[in-house]
PDB file of C-alpha atoms in Angstrom:
ATOM      1  CA  UNK A  20     214.350 -32.598  96.527  1.00 75.00           C
ATOM      2  CA  UNK A  21     215.327 -31.957  92.954  1.00 80.00           C
ATOM      3  CA  UNK A  22     216.513 -28.430  92.229  1.00 89.00           C
ATOM      4  CA  UNK A  23     217.023 -26.473  89.036  1.00 95.00           C
ATOM      5  CA  UNK A  24     219.288 -23.437  89.150  1.00 96.00           C
ATOM      6  CA  UNK A  25     219.728 -20.889  86.413  1.00 98.00           C
ATOM      7  CA  UNK A  26     222.506 -18.394  85.794  1.00 97.00           C
ATOM      8  CA  UNK A  27     222.984 -15.587  85.362  1.00 97.00           C
ATOM      9  CA  UNK A  28     219.984 -13.966  86.987  1.00 97.00           C
ATOM     10  CA  UNK A  29     220.037 -11.274  84.328  1.00 98.00           C
ATOM     11  CA  UNK A  30     221.999 -10.688  81.174  1.00 97.00           C
ATOM     12  CA  UNK A  31     222.427  -7.710  78.845  1.00 98.00           C
ATOM     13  CA  UNK A  32     223.578  -8.539  75.314  1.00 98.00           C
ATOM     14  CA  UNK A  33     224.102  -6.229  72.320  1.00 98.00           C
ATOM     15  CA  UNK A  34     221.853  -6.776  69.342  1.00 98.00           C
ATOM     16  CA  UNK A  35     223.382  -9.253  66.920  1.00 98.00           C
ATOM     17  CA  UNK A  36     225.574 -10.955  69.539  1.00 98.00           C
ATOM     18  CA  UNK A  37     225.262 -14.441  71.031  1.00 98.00           C
ATOM     19  CA  UNK A  38     223.253 -14.879  74.227  1.00 98.00           C
ATOM     20  CA  UNK A  39     224.266 -17.771  76.496  1.00 98.00           C
ATOM     21  CA  UNK A  40     222.116 -18.982  79.375  1.00 98.00           C
ATOM     22  CA  UNK A  41     222.900 -21.757  81.850  1.00 98.00           C
ATOM     23  CA  UNK A  42     220.918 -24.276  83.865  1.00 97.00           C
ATOM     24  CA  UNK A  43     222.083 -26.924  86.329  1.00 96.00           C
ATOM     25  CA  UNK A  44     219.938 -29.699  87.747  1.00 93.00           C
ATOM     26  CA  UNK A  45     220.426 -32.102  90.599  1.00 90.00           C
ATOM     27  CA  UNK A  46     219.264 -35.474  89.250  1.00 82.00           C
ATOM     28  CA  UNK A  47     221.020 -37.185  86.347  1.00 75.00           C
ATOM     29  CA  UNK A  48     217.967 -39.452  85.932  1.00 78.00           C
ATOM     30  CA  UNK A  49     215.856 -36.487  84.842  1.00 74.00           C
ATOM     31  CA  UNK A  50     214.129 -37.009  81.550  1.00 78.00           C
ATOM     32  CA  UNK A  51     213.747 -34.087  79.178  1.00 90.00           C
ATOM     33  CA  UNK A  52     214.986 -30.568  79.727  1.00 94.00           C
ATOM     34  CA  UNK A  53     212.896 -27.726  78.336  1.00 95.00           C
ATOM     35  CA  UNK A  54     213.532 -24.042  77.744  1.00 98.00           C
ATOM     36  CA  UNK A  55     210.583 -21.660  77.872  1.00 98.00           C
ATOM     37  CA  UNK A  56     210.436 -17.954  77.015  1.00 98.00           C
ATOM     38  CA  UNK A  57     208.173 -15.583  78.931  1.00 98.00           C
ATOM     39  CA  UNK A  58     207.412 -12.022  77.886  1.00 98.00           C
ATOM     40  CA  UNK A  59     205.913  -9.590  80.438  1.00 96.00           C
ATOM     41  CA  UNK A  60     202.212 -10.202  81.034  1.00 95.00           C
ATOM     42  CA  UNK A  61     202.235 -13.457  79.073  1.00 97.00           C
ATOM     43  CA  UNK A  62     202.469 -17.123  79.925  1.00 97.00           C
ATOM     44  CA  UNK A  63     205.668 -19.090  79.227  1.00 98.00           C
ATOM     45  CA  UNK A  64     206.091 -20.417  75.687  1.00 98.00           C
ATOM     46  CA  UNK A  65     208.114 -23.518  74.884  1.00 97.00           C
ATOM     47  CA  UNK A  66     211.199 -22.898  72.772  1.00 97.00           C
ATOM     48  CA  UNK A  67     213.181 -26.123  72.608  1.00 97.00           C
ATOM     49  CA  UNK A  68     213.706 -29.367  74.483  1.00 95.00           C
ATOM     50  CA  UNK A  69     216.503 -31.913  74.700  1.00 95.00           C
ATOM     51  CA  UNK A  70     216.706 -35.441  76.043  1.00 91.00           C
ATOM     52  CA  UNK A  71     219.960 -36.948  74.856  1.00 90.00           C
ATOM     53  CA  UNK A  72     223.485 -35.825  75.689  1.00 92.00           C
ATOM     54  CA  UNK A  73     224.924 -33.542  73.077  1.00 94.00           C
ATOM     55  CA  UNK A  74     223.452 -30.613  71.241  1.00 96.00           C
ATOM     56  CA  UNK A  75     220.303 -29.745  69.353  1.00 97.00           C
ATOM     57  CA  UNK A  76     219.859 -26.867  66.952  1.00 97.00           C
ATOM     58  CA  UNK A  77     216.644 -25.148  65.879  1.00 97.00           C
ATOM     59  CA  UNK A  78     216.946 -21.938  63.902  1.00 97.00           C
ATOM     60  CA  UNK A  79     218.917 -19.413  65.963  1.00 98.00           C
ATOM     61  CA  UNK A  80     218.724 -21.616  69.070  1.00 98.00           C
ATOM     62  CA  UNK A  81     221.241 -24.238  70.142  1.00 98.00           C
ATOM     63  CA  UNK A  82     220.973 -26.216  73.353  1.00 98.00           C
ATOM     64  CA  UNK A  83     223.767 -28.315  74.872  1.00 97.00           C
ATOM     65  CA  UNK A  84     223.167 -31.045  77.437  1.00 96.00           C
ATOM     66  CA  UNK A  85     225.836 -32.712  79.567  1.00 94.00           C
ATOM     67  CA  UNK A  86     224.206 -35.199  81.946  1.00 91.00           C
ATOM     68  CA  UNK A  87     227.507 -36.069  83.618  1.00 92.00           C
ATOM     69  CA  UNK A  88     227.941 -32.465  84.773  1.00 94.00           C
ATOM     70  CA  UNK A  89     224.176 -31.955  85.232  1.00 93.00           C
ATOM     71  CA  UNK A  90     224.340 -28.900  82.991  1.00 96.00           C
ATOM     72  CA  UNK A  91     222.353 -27.593  80.060  1.00 97.00           C
ATOM     73  CA  UNK A  92     222.871 -24.339  78.201  1.00 98.00           C
ATOM     74  CA  UNK A  93     220.857 -22.339  75.689  1.00 98.00           C
ATOM     75  CA  UNK A  94     222.537 -20.173  73.092  1.00 98.00           C
ATOM     76  CA  UNK A  95     220.717 -17.648  70.950  1.00 98.00           C
ATOM     77  CA  UNK A  96     222.627 -16.599  67.860  1.00 98.00           C
ATOM     78  CA  UNK A  97     222.161 -13.110  66.351  1.00 98.00           C
ATOM     79  CA  UNK A  98     220.114 -11.897  69.343  1.00 98.00           C
ATOM     80  CA  UNK A  99     217.244  -9.525  68.541  1.00 98.00           C
ATOM     81  CA  UNK A 100     215.384  -7.000  70.726  1.00 97.00           C
ATOM     82  CA  UNK A 101     212.335  -9.290  70.473  1.00 97.00           C
ATOM     83  CA  UNK A 102     214.383 -11.956  72.289  1.00 98.00           C
ATOM     84  CA  UNK A 103     214.259  -9.769  75.413  1.00 98.00           C
ATOM     85  CA  UNK A 104     212.310 -11.877  77.900  1.00 98.00           C
ATOM     86  CA  UNK A 105     212.684 -14.178  80.889  1.00 98.00           C
ATOM     87  CA  UNK A 106     213.988 -17.637  79.983  1.00 98.00           C
ATOM     88  CA  UNK A 107     212.919 -20.550  82.166  1.00 98.00           C
ATOM     89  CA  UNK A 108     214.645 -23.910  82.337  1.00 97.00           C
ATOM     90  CA  UNK A 109     212.433 -26.865  83.265  1.00 95.00           C
ATOM     91  CA  UNK A 110     213.501 -30.426  83.995  1.00 93.00           C
ATOM     92  CA  UNK A 111     211.045 -33.292  83.868  1.00 88.00           C
ATOM     93  CA  UNK A 112     211.131 -36.033  86.472  1.00 80.00           C
ATOM     94  CA  UNK A 113     209.106 -39.011  87.600  1.00 69.00           C
ATOM     95  CA  UNK A 114     206.520 -41.137  85.885  1.00 65.00           C
ATOM     96  CA  UNK A 115     204.251 -38.132  85.492  1.00 65.00           C
ATOM     97  CA  UNK A 116     207.044 -36.215  83.749  1.00 69.00           C
ATOM     98  CA  UNK A 117     206.412 -33.406  86.177  1.00 83.00           C
ATOM     99  CA  UNK A 118     208.446 -30.288  85.513  1.00 90.00           C
ATOM    100  CA  UNK A 119     210.798 -28.734  88.043  1.00 91.00           C
ATOM    101  CA  UNK A 120     211.292 -25.098  87.137  1.00 95.00           C
ATOM    102  CA  UNK A 121     214.268 -22.810  87.501  1.00 96.00           C
ATOM    103  CA  UNK A 122     213.801 -19.218  88.652  1.00 96.00           C
ATOM    104  CA  UNK A 123     214.668 -17.792  85.238  1.00 97.00           C
ATOM    105  CA  UNK A 124     217.203 -15.580  83.497  1.00 98.00           C
ATOM    106  CA  UNK A 125     216.105 -12.120  82.423  1.00 98.00           C
ATOM    107  CA  UNK A 126     217.620 -11.396  79.012  1.00 98.00           C
ATOM    108  CA  UNK A 127     217.793  -7.844  77.695  1.00 98.00           C
ATOM    109  CA  UNK A 128     218.966  -7.238  74.141  1.00 98.00           C
ATOM    110  CA  UNK A 129     220.279  -3.708  73.662  1.00 97.00           C
ATOM    111  CA  UNK A 130     219.803  -2.200  70.182  1.00 94.00           C
TER     112      UNK A 130
ATOM    113  CA  UNK B  17     193.491 -23.014  66.805  1.00 63.00           C
ATOM    114  CA  UNK B  18     192.509 -21.403  70.081  1.00 81.00           C
ATOM    115  CA  UNK B  19     195.164 -21.493  72.770  1.00 94.00           C
ATOM    116  CA  UNK B  20     194.596 -21.771  76.501  1.00 98.00           C
ATOM    117  CA  UNK B  21     192.035 -19.217  77.681  1.00 98.00           C
ATOM    118  CA  UNK B  22     192.038 -17.922  81.239  1.00 98.00           C
ATOM    119  CA  UNK B  23     189.498 -15.644  82.890  1.00 97.00           C
ATOM    120  CA  UNK B  24     189.486 -13.230  84.514  1.00 98.00           C
ATOM    121  CA  UNK B  25     192.811 -11.631  83.571  1.00 97.00           C
ATOM    122  CA  UNK B  26     192.763  -9.531  86.730  1.00 98.00           C
ATOM    123  CA  UNK B  27     190.999 -10.075  90.031  1.00 97.00           C
ATOM    124  CA  UNK B  28     191.055  -8.001  93.205  1.00 98.00           C
ATOM    125  CA  UNK B  29     189.708  -9.656  96.340  1.00 97.00           C
ATOM    126  CA  UNK B  30     189.349  -8.745  99.990  1.00 97.00           C
ATOM    127  CA  UNK B  31     190.984 -11.052 102.523  1.00 97.00           C
ATOM    128  CA  UNK B  32     188.645 -13.914 103.342  1.00 97.00           C
ATOM    129  CA  UNK B  33     186.730 -13.848 100.069  1.00 97.00           C
ATOM    130  CA  UNK B  34     186.291 -16.812  97.760  1.00 97.00           C
ATOM    131  CA  UNK B  35     187.545 -16.458  94.216  1.00 98.00           C
ATOM    132  CA  UNK B  36     187.204 -18.769  91.248  1.00 98.00           C
ATOM    133  CA  UNK B  37     189.577 -18.677  88.316  1.00 98.00           C
ATOM    134  CA  UNK B  38     188.652 -20.345  85.047  1.00 98.00           C
ATOM    135  CA  UNK B  39     190.603 -22.116  82.327  1.00 98.00           C
ATOM    136  CA  UNK B  40     189.756 -23.558  78.927  1.00 97.00           C
ATOM    137  CA  UNK B  41     192.606 -25.790  77.687  1.00 97.00           C
ATOM    138  CA  UNK B  42     193.580 -26.317  74.074  1.00 96.00           C
ATOM    139  CA  UNK B  43     190.973 -28.544  72.442  1.00 95.00           C
ATOM    140  CA  UNK B  44     192.018 -32.204  72.499  1.00 93.00           C
ATOM    141  CA  UNK B  45     194.703 -31.812  75.135  1.00 94.00           C
ATOM    142  CA  UNK B  46     194.670 -34.497  77.829  1.00 90.00           C
ATOM    143  CA  UNK B  47     196.807 -32.944  80.570  1.00 93.00           C
ATOM    144  CA  UNK B  48     195.953 -29.764  82.475  1.00 95.00           C
ATOM    145  CA  UNK B  49     198.072 -27.898  85.003  1.00 95.00           C
ATOM    146  CA  UNK B  50     197.501 -25.047  87.415  1.00 96.00           C
ATOM    147  CA  UNK B  51     200.577 -23.083  88.506  1.00 96.00           C
ATOM    148  CA  UNK B  52     201.173 -20.110  90.743  1.00 97.00           C
ATOM    149  CA  UNK B  53     203.915 -17.687  89.739  1.00 98.00           C
ATOM    150  CA  UNK B  54     205.571 -15.123  92.014  1.00 96.00           C
ATOM    151  CA  UNK B  55     208.885 -13.280  91.749  1.00 93.00           C
ATOM    152  CA  UNK B  56     210.188 -14.947  94.912  1.00 92.00           C
ATOM    153  CA  UNK B  57     208.997 -18.553  94.496  1.00 92.00           C
ATOM    154  CA  UNK B  58     208.815 -18.730  90.723  1.00 94.00           C
ATOM    155  CA  UNK B  59     206.478 -21.340  89.231  1.00 95.00           C
ATOM    156  CA  UNK B  60     204.800 -23.647  91.766  1.00 93.00           C
ATOM    157  CA  UNK B  61     202.549 -26.530  90.761  1.00 92.00           C
ATOM    158  CA  UNK B  62     199.086 -26.362  92.312  1.00 94.00           C
ATOM    159  CA  UNK B  63     197.287 -29.198  90.511  1.00 94.00           C
ATOM    160  CA  UNK B  64     197.771 -31.617  87.638  1.00 93.00           C
ATOM    161  CA  UNK B  65     195.002 -33.488  85.805  1.00 93.00           C
ATOM    162  CA  UNK B  66     195.426 -36.258  83.276  1.00 92.00           C
ATOM    163  CA  UNK B  67     192.292 -37.052  81.264  1.00 90.00           C
ATOM    164  CA  UNK B  68     190.262 -35.242  83.952  1.00 89.00           C
ATOM    165  CA  UNK B  69     191.708 -37.344  86.796  1.00 90.00           C
ATOM    166  CA  UNK B  70     193.608 -35.491  89.516  1.00 90.00           C
ATOM    167  CA  UNK B  71     197.210 -36.756  89.486  1.00 87.00           C
ATOM    168  CA  UNK B  72     198.870 -34.240  91.787  1.00 83.00           C
ATOM    169  CA  UNK B  73     197.306 -31.737  94.131  1.00 81.00           C
ATOM    170  CA  UNK B  74     200.331 -29.635  95.040  1.00 76.00           C
ATOM    171  CA  UNK B  75     200.670 -30.802  98.663  1.00 77.00           C
ATOM    172  CA  UNK B  76     201.151 -27.534 100.512  1.00 73.00           C
ATOM    173  CA  UNK B  77     198.306 -25.893  98.631  1.00 71.00           C
ATOM    174  CA  UNK B  78     195.658 -28.441  99.541  1.00 74.00           C
ATOM    175  CA  UNK B  79     193.934 -26.658 102.388  1.00 86.00           C
ATOM    176  CA  UNK B  80     192.571 -23.532 100.657  1.00 93.00           C
ATOM    177  CA  UNK B  81     193.102 -24.339  96.990  1.00 95.00           C
ATOM    178  CA  UNK B  82     190.847 -26.641  95.026  1.00 94.00           C
ATOM    179  CA  UNK B  83     191.066 -27.316  91.317  1.00 95.00           C
ATOM    180  CA  UNK B  84     188.401 -29.164  89.391  1.00 95.00           C
ATOM    181  CA  UNK B  85     187.962 -30.336  85.830  1.00 95.00           C
ATOM    182  CA  UNK B  86     184.248 -30.188  85.153  1.00 88.00           C
ATOM    183  CA  UNK B  87     184.751 -31.586  81.678  1.00 91.00           C
ATOM    184  CA  UNK B  88     187.655 -32.031  79.279  1.00 90.00           C
ATOM    185  CA  UNK B  89     187.361 -28.445  78.097  1.00 93.00           C
ATOM    186  CA  UNK B  90     186.910 -26.504  81.346  1.00 96.00           C
ATOM    187  CA  UNK B  91     188.682 -26.260  84.675  1.00 97.00           C
ATOM    188  CA  UNK B  92     188.341 -24.039  87.721  1.00 97.00           C
ATOM    189  CA  UNK B  93     190.646 -23.117  90.573  1.00 97.00           C
ATOM    190  CA  UNK B  94     188.913 -22.049  93.760  1.00 96.00           C
ATOM    191  CA  UNK B  95     190.795 -20.247  96.526  1.00 96.00           C
ATOM    192  CA  UNK B  96     188.838 -20.128  99.779  1.00 95.00           C
ATOM    193  CA  UNK B  97     189.386 -18.104 101.890  1.00 96.00           C
ATOM    194  CA  UNK B  98     191.872 -15.813 100.206  1.00 97.00           C
ATOM    195  CA  UNK B  99     194.837 -14.333 102.073  1.00 96.00           C
ATOM    196  CA  UNK B 100     197.152 -11.469 101.040  1.00 97.00           C
ATOM    197  CA  UNK B 101     199.976 -13.986 100.498  1.00 95.00           C
ATOM    198  CA  UNK B 102     197.897 -15.511  97.677  1.00 96.00           C
ATOM    199  CA  UNK B 103     198.588 -12.438  95.544  1.00 98.00           C
ATOM    200  CA  UNK B 104     200.261 -13.851  92.450  1.00 98.00           C
ATOM    201  CA  UNK B 105     199.734 -14.749  88.813  1.00 98.00           C
ATOM    202  CA  UNK B 106     197.870 -18.018  88.367  1.00 98.00           C
ATOM    203  CA  UNK B 107     198.712 -19.840  85.166  1.00 98.00           C
ATOM    204  CA  UNK B 108     196.849 -22.655  83.495  1.00 98.00           C
ATOM    205  CA  UNK B 109     198.612 -24.891  80.987  1.00 97.00           C
ATOM    206  CA  UNK B 110     197.629 -27.879  78.889  1.00 96.00           C
ATOM    207  CA  UNK B 111     199.542 -30.574  77.072  1.00 93.00           C
ATOM    208  CA  UNK B 112     198.569 -33.000  74.328  1.00 90.00           C
ATOM    209  CA  UNK B 113     200.587 -35.851  75.790  1.00 83.00           C
ATOM    210  CA  UNK B 114     202.249 -36.538  79.121  1.00 80.00           C
ATOM    211  CA  UNK B 115     205.825 -35.298  78.975  1.00 80.00           C
ATOM    212  CA  UNK B 116     205.115 -33.066  76.024  1.00 84.00           C
ATOM    213  CA  UNK B 117     205.227 -29.329  75.536  1.00 91.00           C
ATOM    214  CA  UNK B 118     203.043 -27.231  77.824  1.00 95.00           C
ATOM    215  CA  UNK B 119     200.835 -24.535  76.349  1.00 97.00           C
ATOM    216  CA  UNK B 120     200.183 -21.737  78.832  1.00 98.00           C
ATOM    217  CA  UNK B 121     197.409 -19.219  79.086  1.00 98.00           C
ATOM    218  CA  UNK B 122     198.188 -15.568  79.736  1.00 97.00           C
ATOM    219  CA  UNK B 123     197.403 -15.966  83.420  1.00 98.00           C
ATOM    220  CA  UNK B 124     195.060 -14.470  85.989  1.00 98.00           C
ATOM    221  CA  UNK B 125     196.651 -11.826  88.192  1.00 98.00           C
ATOM    222  CA  UNK B 126     195.173 -11.988  91.688  1.00 98.00           C
ATOM    223  CA  UNK B 127     195.587  -9.205  94.225  1.00 98.00           C
ATOM    224  CA  UNK B 128     194.309  -9.861  97.742  1.00 98.00           C
ATOM    225  CA  UNK B 129     193.936  -6.788  99.958  1.00 96.00           C
TER     226      UNK B 129
END
């Protein structure tokens, strides 16, 4: 069964620094990889997705995908206290593009 | 535009009761998902509808969990009978196109005593 693993489990980063989150998946045939942000008491919110090997940049976010090593990372430049949240990695698979979810990384930005 | 609306936000039930959670997806979205979220198991898919047709029913959740799409703008999740292990946040999400971004509601927090 396909698995998605995220690391670290939690991360404390000073305000203004770069936050780096990791996600590994078990099936190189997976389609898109998504990153979602979830604040306490709220539902997850999509941040960015990637399909092709390489990197994709949107604002302060950069995501890197390496299908050969089954690894994707999310980097948040100039981290802000409002970035404090749980970040979920989700990998789509199958004809229904069903998402397999990681267990999340809790990011805390310290002012 | 209105996002995904879930009601109630909080529900407390006695073991053995029947509870119904409600979801209104984003207008015009074709795909609808019900998830359960717990600290231990994370996000687990309960049901997936595409254009009101049930595509996946979450296997292990079949016996006491039933999701329905009464029309394209309203879905319910019935849990019958409830058990304490059902205590979790139940999230509804919708998507405009298969494989696209999911839009989540704020969830319904269920506590079963």
